[in-house]
Amino acid sequence: MEKTWRWFGRKDKITLDMLRQIGVEGIVTALHEIPNGEVWNEEAIRGLQQYIESFGLRWSVVESLPVCEAIKYAGPERDELIERYKISLANLGKCGVKTVCYNFMPVIDWIRTDLARPWADGTTSLYFDRVRFAYFDMKILAREGAEKDYDAEMLRKVQELDRTITEAEKDELIDAIIVKTQGFVNGNIREGDKAPVSIFRRLLAQYEGVDRDRLRENMRYFLSAVMPVCDRWGIDMCVHPDDPPFQVLGLPRIVTSEEDIAWLLNAVDNPHNGLTFCAGSLSAGAHNDVVKMAERFAARTHFVHLRSCNILPDGDFIEASHLEGRGRLVDLVRIFERLRPRVPMRVDHGRTMLGDDKLGYNPGYAFHGRMLALGQVEGMMTVVKDELQKI
Ligand code: DNO
């Protein structure tokens, strides 16, 4: 696999010079300064590409070229937005940047309730607490009918939390769920936005009446429309699985399981319609057997995220070390090194450690934690490649 790293552009405190020194080969990035829905022109793409190349690296993957909400819920402006998306894809193709990651999650991208859950060794990692998330849904967002989505035990726990939670904790929860995790991934809400909860309610309202089947149809429509451009320029689209891989806030999520992925690959059966195999997202769902899915979908996997989760008895999940957990990274490295030896791979997230917390990195994207994880994964790759040579 090609060793890549998610880098957030020239403003990232982690420089390309640092990345070159730790053995990174390819860069995963985006034109973060361009608002969702606007065309990425060739000049801007080439500018960033040349900067990356001046460090002896290459721009391997776009993460992400965001799909606007109106494409997902099929608003009146959808065709116009798809046309612009196609122009951006063609411009990327002309520059030779040919792997494009995106997601099809309505309103909200990845979700965590706690950005710095302490471990006994003094590091911290990201965490998803089911009760706190339900609390956000029912008590902060106050979504109509939300109670129907939870069982009696959960409703009881949310009432209990309501008696003890402080105002500061509520603000932290809002910040974690809809501000800090979203803004930097080109989300709908950015740091500094006033009244994020009201913005969020307006976004949710756009999905009224959009169920799983409608969302699937809208995804098929989008993929069918962009495939001719992908064929022309040799671009591989790779959808990121929903994180976490289950329904949230009454919104449909359609990239959550083996069945979902099989559906979307068949719905538009073109090799350019592929998958970002994110072991972290998939392993947060108890229904997913990540190793089996990697075997099955390797041929259509164009990008790999290596990360691992552990699901706790109460259903919460924590981001585990890259050496353990349900992500079974050793097995995944065996599968992808054998079946897709040139596929770009990045370690996804990592522990916050050794002073990372003071440097203002994006949540999950600290330097030391990711560097350690990359070292661990490189070790696995070296052993596996050696094994494969001996066969
Ligand atoms: C979070 C990321 C996601 C991912 C997008 C891809 O850490 O894995 O935000 O980049 O969903 O479109």
Short mmCIF file of N, CA, C and O in Angstrom, two decimals, residues 224-317:
data_model
loop_
_atom_site.label_atom_id
_atom_site.label_comp_id
_atom_site.label_asym_id
_atom_site.label_seq_id
_atom_site.Cartn_x
_atom_site.Cartn_y
_atom_site.Cartn_z
N SER A 224 -24.53 7.81 -11.01
CA SER A 224 -24.73 7.59 -12.45
C SER A 224 -24.33 8.83 -13.23
O SER A 224 -23.77 8.74 -14.32
N ALA A 225 -24.62 9.99 -12.64
CA ALA A 225 -24.32 11.24 -13.36
C ALA A 225 -22.81 11.50 -13.46
O ALA A 225 -22.35 12.05 -14.45
N VAL A 226 -22.05 11.13 -12.44
CA VAL A 226 -20.62 11.48 -12.48
C VAL A 226 -19.77 10.39 -13.15
O VAL A 226 -18.62 10.67 -13.53
N MET A 227 -20.31 9.18 -13.32
CA MET A 227 -19.48 8.10 -13.87
C MET A 227 -18.88 8.40 -15.25
O MET A 227 -17.71 8.06 -15.48
N PRO A 228 -19.62 9.03 -16.18
CA PRO A 228 -18.99 9.30 -17.48
C PRO A 228 -17.71 10.15 -17.34
O PRO A 228 -16.73 9.92 -18.04
N VAL A 229 -17.71 11.10 -16.42
CA VAL A 229 -16.49 11.91 -16.22
C VAL A 229 -15.38 11.04 -15.62
O VAL A 229 -14.20 11.16 -15.99
N CYS A 230 -15.76 10.14 -14.73
CA CYS A 230 -14.76 9.24 -14.13
C CYS A 230 -14.18 8.32 -15.19
O CYS A 230 -12.97 8.06 -15.22
N ASP A 231 -15.04 7.83 -16.09
CA ASP A 231 -14.55 6.97 -17.18
C ASP A 231 -13.58 7.74 -18.06
O ASP A 231 -12.52 7.25 -18.42
N ARG A 232 -13.96 8.98 -18.38
CA ARG A 232 -13.15 9.79 -19.29
C ARG A 232 -11.76 10.09 -18.71
O ARG A 232 -10.75 10.05 -19.40
N TRP A 233 -11.70 10.39 -17.39
CA TRP A 233 -10.44 10.83 -16.78
C TRP A 233 -9.78 9.76 -15.90
O TRP A 233 -8.75 10.02 -15.28
N GLY A 234 -10.41 8.60 -15.81
CA GLY A 234 -9.82 7.53 -14.99
C GLY A 234 -9.86 7.83 -13.50
O GLY A 234 -8.95 7.49 -12.75
N ILE A 235 -10.96 8.47 -13.08
CA ILE A 235 -11.07 8.84 -11.66
C ILE A 235 -11.81 7.76 -10.87
O ILE A 235 -12.85 7.27 -11.30
N ASP A 236 -11.23 7.40 -9.74
CA ASP A 236 -11.89 6.46 -8.84
C ASP A 236 -12.59 7.23 -7.72
O ASP A 236 -11.94 7.91 -6.93
N MET A 237 -13.90 7.11 -7.67
CA MET A 237 -14.66 7.69 -6.56
C MET A 237 -14.66 6.66 -5.44
O MET A 237 -14.84 5.46 -5.70
N CYS A 238 -14.49 7.10 -4.21
CA CYS A 238 -14.54 6.12 -3.12
C CYS A 238 -15.31 6.69 -1.95
O CYS A 238 -14.85 7.61 -1.28
N VAL A 239 -16.46 6.11 -1.73
CA VAL A 239 -17.34 6.62 -0.68
C VAL A 239 -16.81 6.20 0.69
O VAL A 239 -16.37 5.06 0.88
N HIS A 240 -16.86 7.15 1.61
CA HIS A 240 -16.47 6.85 2.99
C HIS A 240 -17.67 6.28 3.72
O HIS A 240 -18.78 6.84 3.61
N PRO A 241 -17.50 5.20 4.48
CA PRO A 241 -18.65 4.66 5.21
C PRO A 241 -19.17 5.66 6.25
O PRO A 241 -18.43 6.54 6.68
N ASP A 242 -20.40 5.48 6.63
CA ASP A 242 -21.00 6.35 7.64
C ASP A 242 -20.35 6.06 9.00
O ASP A 242 -20.14 4.90 9.36
N ASP A 243 -20.08 7.13 9.71
CA ASP A 243 -19.36 6.99 10.98
C ASP A 243 -20.12 7.75 12.06
O ASP A 243 -20.18 8.98 11.99
N PRO A 244 -20.72 7.08 13.04
CA PRO A 244 -20.78 5.63 13.20
C PRO A 244 -21.77 5.00 12.21
O PRO A 244 -22.63 5.69 11.68
N PRO A 245 -21.63 3.69 12.02
CA PRO A 245 -22.42 3.04 10.96
C PRO A 245 -23.82 2.63 11.42
O PRO A 245 -24.18 1.47 11.36
N PHE A 246 -24.57 3.59 11.90
CA PHE A 246 -25.98 3.32 12.23
C PHE A 246 -26.78 4.61 12.09
O PHE A 246 -26.22 5.69 11.96
N GLN A 247 -28.10 4.45 12.13
CA GLN A 247 -29.00 5.61 11.93
C GLN A 247 -28.88 6.55 13.11
O GLN A 247 -28.78 6.11 14.25
N VAL A 248 -28.90 7.86 12.84
CA VAL A 248 -28.80 8.85 13.91
C VAL A 248 -29.78 9.98 13.64
O VAL A 248 -30.06 10.32 12.49
N LEU A 249 -30.30 10.56 14.73
CA LEU A 249 -31.11 11.79 14.65
C LEU A 249 -32.24 11.72 13.63
O LEU A 249 -32.57 12.70 12.98
N GLY A 250 -32.75 10.51 13.47
CA GLY A 250 -33.87 10.34 12.53
C GLY A 250 -33.47 10.44 11.08
O GLY A 250 -34.32 10.46 10.19
N LEU A 251 -32.15 10.53 10.82
CA LEU A 251 -31.68 10.64 9.43
C LEU A 251 -31.32 9.26 8.90
O LEU A 251 -30.76 8.45 9.64
N PRO A 252 -31.61 9.00 7.63
CA PRO A 252 -31.17 7.72 7.10
C PRO A 252 -29.66 7.73 6.89
O PRO A 252 -29.09 8.77 6.55
N ARG A 253 -29.04 6.61 7.12
CA ARG A 253 -27.62 6.45 6.76
C ARG A 253 -27.55 5.18 5.93
O ARG A 253 -28.11 4.15 6.33
N ILE A 254 -26.87 5.24 4.79
CA ILE A 254 -26.97 4.14 3.83
C ILE A 254 -25.64 3.49 3.46
O ILE A 254 -25.58 2.71 2.53
N VAL A 255 -24.57 3.83 4.20
CA VAL A 255 -23.28 3.15 3.95
C VAL A 255 -22.78 2.62 5.28
O VAL A 255 -21.76 3.06 5.82
N THR A 256 -23.54 1.67 5.83
CA THR A 256 -23.29 1.26 7.22
C THR A 256 -22.90 -0.21 7.37
O THR A 256 -22.47 -0.61 8.44
N SER A 257 -23.10 -1.02 6.32
CA SER A 257 -22.99 -2.47 6.51
C SER A 257 -22.56 -3.14 5.21
O SER A 257 -22.53 -2.50 4.15
N GLU A 258 -22.31 -4.44 5.31
CA GLU A 258 -21.94 -5.20 4.11
C GLU A 258 -23.05 -5.11 3.06
O GLU A 258 -22.79 -4.89 1.88
N GLU A 259 -24.28 -5.24 3.53
CA GLU A 259 -25.41 -5.19 2.59
C GLU A 259 -25.50 -3.83 1.90
O GLU A 259 -25.69 -3.75 0.68
N ASP A 260 -25.31 -2.76 2.67
CA ASP A 260 -25.35 -1.41 2.09
C ASP A 260 -24.27 -1.23 1.02
O ASP A 260 -24.52 -0.66 -0.05
N ILE A 261 -23.08 -1.70 1.34
CA ILE A 261 -21.96 -1.48 0.41
C ILE A 261 -22.19 -2.30 -0.85
O ILE A 261 -22.00 -1.81 -1.97
N ALA A 262 -22.64 -3.54 -0.67
CA ALA A 262 -22.93 -4.37 -1.84
C ALA A 262 -23.98 -3.66 -2.70
O ALA A 262 -23.88 -3.62 -3.93
N TRP A 263 -24.98 -3.08 -2.03
CA TRP A 263 -26.02 -2.38 -2.78
C TRP A 263 -25.44 -1.25 -3.62
O TRP A 263 -25.70 -1.16 -4.83
N LEU A 264 -24.62 -0.41 -3.03
CA LEU A 264 -24.18 0.78 -3.77
C LEU A 264 -23.18 0.43 -4.87
O LEU A 264 -23.14 1.09 -5.91
N LEU A 265 -22.40 -0.63 -4.66
CA LEU A 265 -21.46 -1.02 -5.72
C LEU A 265 -22.21 -1.63 -6.90
O LEU A 265 -21.83 -1.42 -8.05
N ASN A 266 -23.30 -2.35 -6.60
CA ASN A 266 -24.09 -2.95 -7.68
C ASN A 266 -25.01 -1.94 -8.36
O ASN A 266 -25.26 -2.04 -9.56
N ALA A 267 -25.49 -0.99 -7.57
CA ALA A 267 -26.46 -0.02 -8.12
C ALA A 267 -25.83 0.72 -9.31
O ALA A 267 -26.52 1.03 -10.28
N VAL A 268 -24.55 1.01 -9.20
CA VAL A 268 -23.84 1.63 -10.33
C VAL A 268 -22.59 0.78 -10.50
O VAL A 268 -21.56 0.98 -9.86
N ASP A 269 -22.73 -0.22 -11.34
CA ASP A 269 -21.70 -1.26 -11.38
C ASP A 269 -20.57 -0.88 -12.34
O ASP A 269 -20.45 -1.40 -13.44
N ASN A 270 -19.76 0.03 -11.87
CA ASN A 270 -18.64 0.55 -12.66
C ASN A 270 -17.43 0.50 -11.73
O ASN A 270 -17.54 0.91 -10.57
N PRO A 271 -16.28 0.02 -12.20
CA PRO A 271 -15.11 -0.06 -11.30
C PRO A 271 -14.72 1.28 -10.69
O PRO A 271 -14.11 1.33 -9.63
N HIS A 272 -15.10 2.40 -11.34
CA HIS A 272 -14.78 3.72 -10.78
C HIS A 272 -15.70 4.09 -9.61
O HIS A 272 -15.46 5.08 -8.93
N ASN A 273 -16.75 3.33 -9.44
CA ASN A 273 -17.61 3.55 -8.26
C ASN A 273 -17.10 2.61 -7.17
O ASN A 273 -17.41 1.43 -7.16
N GLY A 274 -16.31 3.16 -6.26
CA GLY A 274 -15.68 2.30 -5.26
C GLY A 274 -15.82 2.80 -3.85
O GLY A 274 -16.64 3.68 -3.55
N LEU A 275 -14.98 2.22 -3.01
CA LEU A 275 -15.12 2.37 -1.57
C LEU A 275 -13.84 2.90 -0.93
O LEU A 275 -12.74 2.54 -1.35
N THR A 276 -14.01 3.73 0.10
CA THR A 276 -12.91 4.00 1.04
C THR A 276 -13.11 2.98 2.15
O THR A 276 -14.13 3.04 2.86
N PHE A 277 -12.21 2.05 2.27
CA PHE A 277 -12.40 1.03 3.31
C PHE A 277 -11.92 1.62 4.63
O PHE A 277 -10.73 1.58 4.96
N CYS A 278 -12.85 2.20 5.40
CA CYS A 278 -12.48 2.81 6.68
C CYS A 278 -12.77 1.80 7.79
O CYS A 278 -13.91 1.62 8.22
N ALA A 279 -11.71 1.13 8.22
CA ALA A 279 -11.85 0.06 9.22
C ALA A 279 -12.37 0.62 10.54
O ALA A 279 -13.08 -0.06 11.27
N GLY A 280 -12.03 1.87 10.83
CA GLY A 280 -12.48 2.47 12.08
C GLY A 280 -13.98 2.67 12.09
O GLY A 280 -14.67 2.28 13.03
N SER A 281 -14.51 3.25 11.02
CA SER A 281 -15.96 3.49 10.98
C SER A 281 -16.71 2.16 11.01
O SER A 281 -17.67 1.99 11.75
N LEU A 282 -16.26 1.23 10.19
CA LEU A 282 -17.00 -0.04 10.09
C LEU A 282 -16.92 -0.83 11.39
O LEU A 282 -17.89 -1.45 11.82
N SER A 283 -15.77 -0.78 12.07
CA SER A 283 -15.62 -1.60 13.28
C SER A 283 -16.39 -1.03 14.47
O SER A 283 -16.52 -1.68 15.50
N ALA A 284 -16.95 0.18 14.33
CA ALA A 284 -17.78 0.72 15.40
C ALA A 284 -19.20 0.14 15.35
O ALA A 284 -20.02 0.41 16.24
N GLY A 285 -19.50 -0.69 14.36
CA GLY A 285 -20.81 -1.33 14.26
C GLY A 285 -20.68 -2.81 14.60
O GLY A 285 -19.93 -3.53 13.93
N ALA A 286 -21.43 -3.26 15.62
CA ALA A 286 -21.32 -4.66 16.07
C ALA A 286 -21.72 -5.62 14.95
O ALA A 286 -21.33 -6.79 14.94
N HIS A 287 -22.51 -5.13 13.98
CA HIS A 287 -22.99 -5.99 12.89
C HIS A 287 -21.91 -6.22 11.82
O HIS A 287 -22.12 -7.02 10.93
N ASN A 288 -20.82 -5.49 11.88
CA ASN A 288 -19.83 -5.59 10.79
C ASN A 288 -18.67 -6.53 11.12
O ASN A 288 -18.01 -6.37 12.15
N ASP A 289 -18.40 -7.47 10.21
CA ASP A 289 -17.20 -8.30 10.30
C ASP A 289 -16.21 -7.69 9.30
O ASP A 289 -16.29 -7.91 8.09
N VAL A 290 -15.31 -6.89 9.84
CA VAL A 290 -14.47 -6.04 9.00
C VAL A 290 -13.57 -6.87 8.07
O VAL A 290 -13.38 -6.51 6.90
N VAL A 291 -13.06 -7.97 8.58
CA VAL A 291 -12.13 -8.78 7.78
C VAL A 291 -12.87 -9.40 6.59
O VAL A 291 -12.41 -9.37 5.45
N LYS A 292 -14.05 -9.91 6.87
CA LYS A 292 -14.85 -10.51 5.80
C LYS A 292 -15.20 -9.44 4.74
O LYS A 292 -15.15 -9.70 3.52
N MET A 293 -15.52 -8.26 5.19
CA MET A 293 -15.89 -7.19 4.25
C MET A 293 -14.68 -6.77 3.40
O MET A 293 -14.82 -6.49 2.21
N ALA A 294 -13.50 -6.77 4.01
CA ALA A 294 -12.30 -6.38 3.25
C ALA A 294 -12.05 -7.38 2.13
O ALA A 294 -11.77 -7.01 0.99
N GLU A 295 -12.17 -8.66 2.45
CA GLU A 295 -11.99 -9.71 1.42
C GLU A 295 -12.98 -9.48 0.29
O GLU A 295 -12.64 -9.51 -0.88
N ARG A 296 -14.23 -9.26 0.69
CA ARG A 296 -15.28 -9.17 -0.32
C ARG A 296 -15.16 -7.93 -1.19
O ARG A 296 -15.42 -7.98 -2.40
N PHE A 297 -14.76 -6.80 -0.59
CA PHE A 297 -14.79 -5.54 -1.34
C PHE A 297 -13.42 -5.04 -1.79
O PHE A 297 -13.32 -3.93 -2.34
N ALA A 298 -12.37 -5.84 -1.58
CA ALA A 298 -11.01 -5.35 -1.91
C ALA A 298 -10.92 -4.85 -3.35
O ALA A 298 -10.33 -3.81 -3.62
N ALA A 299 -11.53 -5.58 -4.27
CA ALA A 299 -11.38 -5.23 -5.68
C ALA A 299 -11.95 -3.84 -5.99
O ALA A 299 -11.50 -3.18 -6.92
N ARG A 300 -12.93 -3.40 -5.20
CA ARG A 300 -13.54 -2.08 -5.45
C ARG A 300 -13.07 -1.06 -4.41
O ARG A 300 -13.65 0.02 -4.29
N THR A 301 -12.04 -1.40 -3.64
CA THR A 301 -11.52 -0.46 -2.64
C THR A 301 -10.41 0.36 -3.27
O THR A 301 -9.42 -0.18 -3.75
N HIS A 302 -10.59 1.69 -3.27
CA HIS A 302 -9.59 2.56 -3.90
C HIS A 302 -8.78 3.35 -2.89
O HIS A 302 -7.87 4.09 -3.24
N PHE A 303 -9.15 3.22 -1.62
CA PHE A 303 -8.48 4.00 -0.58
C PHE A 303 -8.75 3.27 0.74
O PHE A 303 -9.85 2.76 0.94
N VAL A 304 -7.74 3.23 1.61
CA VAL A 304 -7.90 2.49 2.88
C VAL A 304 -7.60 3.42 4.05
O VAL A 304 -6.60 4.13 4.04
N HIS A 305 -8.48 3.41 5.06
CA HIS A 305 -8.23 4.11 6.32
C HIS A 305 -7.99 3.05 7.38
O HIS A 305 -8.89 2.25 7.66
N LEU A 306 -6.80 3.04 7.98
CA LEU A 306 -6.55 2.04 9.01
C LEU A 306 -6.72 2.64 10.41
O LEU A 306 -6.00 3.55 10.80
N ARG A 307 -7.68 2.12 11.11
CA ARG A 307 -8.01 2.55 12.46
C ARG A 307 -8.89 1.47 13.06
O ARG A 307 -9.47 0.68 12.31
N SER A 308 -8.98 1.43 14.39
CA SER A 308 -9.70 0.34 15.02
C SER A 308 -10.53 0.84 16.19
O SER A 308 -10.11 1.75 16.90
N CYS A 309 -11.70 0.24 16.38
CA CYS A 309 -12.56 0.61 17.52
C CYS A 309 -12.82 -0.58 18.41
O CYS A 309 -12.77 -1.73 17.96
N ASN A 310 -13.15 -0.31 19.64
CA ASN A 310 -13.69 -1.33 20.53
C ASN A 310 -15.07 -0.90 20.96
O ASN A 310 -15.28 0.27 21.30
N ILE A 311 -16.00 -1.86 20.93
CA ILE A 311 -17.36 -1.55 21.38
C ILE A 311 -17.48 -2.03 22.82
O ILE A 311 -17.14 -3.18 23.12
N LEU A 312 -17.92 -1.17 23.70
CA LEU A 312 -18.01 -1.52 25.12
C LEU A 312 -19.37 -2.17 25.39
O LEU A 312 -20.29 -2.06 24.57
N PRO A 313 -19.50 -2.86 26.54
CA PRO A 313 -20.74 -3.61 26.80
C PRO A 313 -22.01 -2.76 26.71
O PRO A 313 -23.05 -3.24 26.28
N ASP A 314 -21.93 -1.48 27.05
CA ASP A 314 -23.15 -0.65 26.98
C ASP A 314 -23.38 -0.05 25.59
O ASP A 314 -24.26 0.77 25.39
N GLY A 315 -22.54 -0.45 24.61
CA GLY A 315 -22.75 0.02 23.24
C GLY A 315 -21.92 1.26 22.89
O GLY A 315 -21.86 1.67 21.73
N ASP A 316 -21.31 1.89 23.88
CA ASP A 316 -20.40 3.01 23.57
C ASP A 316 -19.25 2.45 22.74
O ASP A 316 -18.97 1.26 22.79
N PHE A 317 -18.56 3.32 22.00
CA PHE A 317 -17.33 2.82 21.39
C PHE A 317 -16.18 3.79 21.59
O PHE A 317 -16.38 5.00 21.75
#
